[in-house]
Amino acid sequence: MPRLIPLIVIAVAIYFWLKARKAKKATGAHGSAGRVSNGDVAKAAAKLGLVPADRLDVEMIAPETPERKAVRAAVAAGDWKAAAAFAEEAGRDWHQRTRRITLLADLAVKDDDWLRAWLREQPQDPAANAVNASALVYVAWEIRGNLRAKATSSEQFDGFHRVLAQARAAFAKAQELAGDDPSPFIGELPLAMGLGLPHEYVEELWAEIEKRDPYHLTAHTNALQYWCAKWRGSHEAMHEFARRAAARGGEGRLLTLLPLEAYFEEETHESDIDPQSFYSRPEVVAATDAALADVAAATALMDPRDGRILMVRHMLAWMLFWQDRYEEALEQYREIDGYIGCAPWTYSSDPKDRYTNTRDYTAAQIVKARSL
């Protein structure tokens, strides 16, 4: 799901090297639940009807809709009017509008002729300007590349900062035209990370987002990245932001994802944390339970295949796995199986391996328990 959650790509690029040290439980390093052989692990996943590893999609978190497929084809053919209609069809559903702006911006990175034509014909169009601003951010990260700072050239950094400066000006225009739409304000959050904009500026930016949509899940997950220790904040700032979001979210709004992401970010960032004990702490278990209840409430309010619900399920599968809650974890794996293009799997240099190790170990523990 290209750049549906733009900061995942950025976070993964910098932290690939750190992530591989985790998740050894799946290969037999976890003793509290009993050991199973590698052969049993492989057989258990098949026995429970789980998707074979070679059929897992590591780019998406759900099958692409016909509308998204159609707009891809249209912009590839240079049809900017189709892109404009695609954005407008979201109406005042700000989650959908942000997703659509994000997709169009991603498509413009590879070929922006249609976007240039759109801006020429409708230079004051809010959607066109929001797409343009976000596309510039994505271009900047393409220039910078996926390597750590010491492996990135000065030319790459120069280009990165030059294009981000252009993006900042583009966001200023897009925000002037936005009205009630939070999309160009949300889109500026990764720019704030890249340029290291001060906390005070981001707090003002966040106030504009909250004024327009105080429960926007993608806005919250993007902002959490800014406040985490690996970017412009700290563990303390990140957890405080996450706690406030979850507390005011309300049932079914899925902001209970934020504390789980914060715990995941902290564990991932610190090389000396043992994930088994870390994720089994009472406060993490309580946050996991809150997110489970939130997902149950959300499925009564929206399509159970909505990407927001699936995002939470992916993180729940990870938490429940480490908490030895295998039957509950399996429920999540069954809902997400097949499409794994998001955290926590993408925080590994081999997302498919991370996913299948944890999922198949869960399956083996369940098969073993049911056979007793």
Coordinates of C-alpha atoms in Angstrom, one line a residue, residues 257 260 287-293 295 309 311-321 328-329 332 344:
L257 CA -3.0 1.9 18.4
L260 CA 1.2 0.0 21.1
A287 CA -2.8 -1.4 26.2
T288 CA -3.1 -4.5 24.1
D289 CA -6.5 -5.4 25.7
A290 CA -7.7 -1.8 25.1
A291 CA -6.8 -2.1 21.4
L292 CA -8.6 -5.4 21.2
A293 CA -11.7 -3.8 22.6
V295 CA -11.0 -3.1 17.2
I309 CA -8.6 -1.7 11.5
M311 CA -3.2 -1.6 10.8
V312 CA -4.2 -2.2 14.5
R313 CA -4.6 -5.9 13.9
H314 CA -1.0 -6.2 12.6
M315 CA 0.4 -4.6 15.7
L316 CA -1.9 -6.7 17.9
A317 CA -0.6 -9.9 16.3
W318 CA 2.9 -8.8 17.3
M319 CA 2.0 -7.9 20.8
L320 CA -0.1 -11.0 21.5
F321 CA 2.7 -13.2 20.0
E328 CA -5.8 -14.5 20.3
A329 CA -2.8 -13.9 18.1
Q332 CA -5.4 -11.5 14.2
P344 CA 5.8 -4.4 12.6

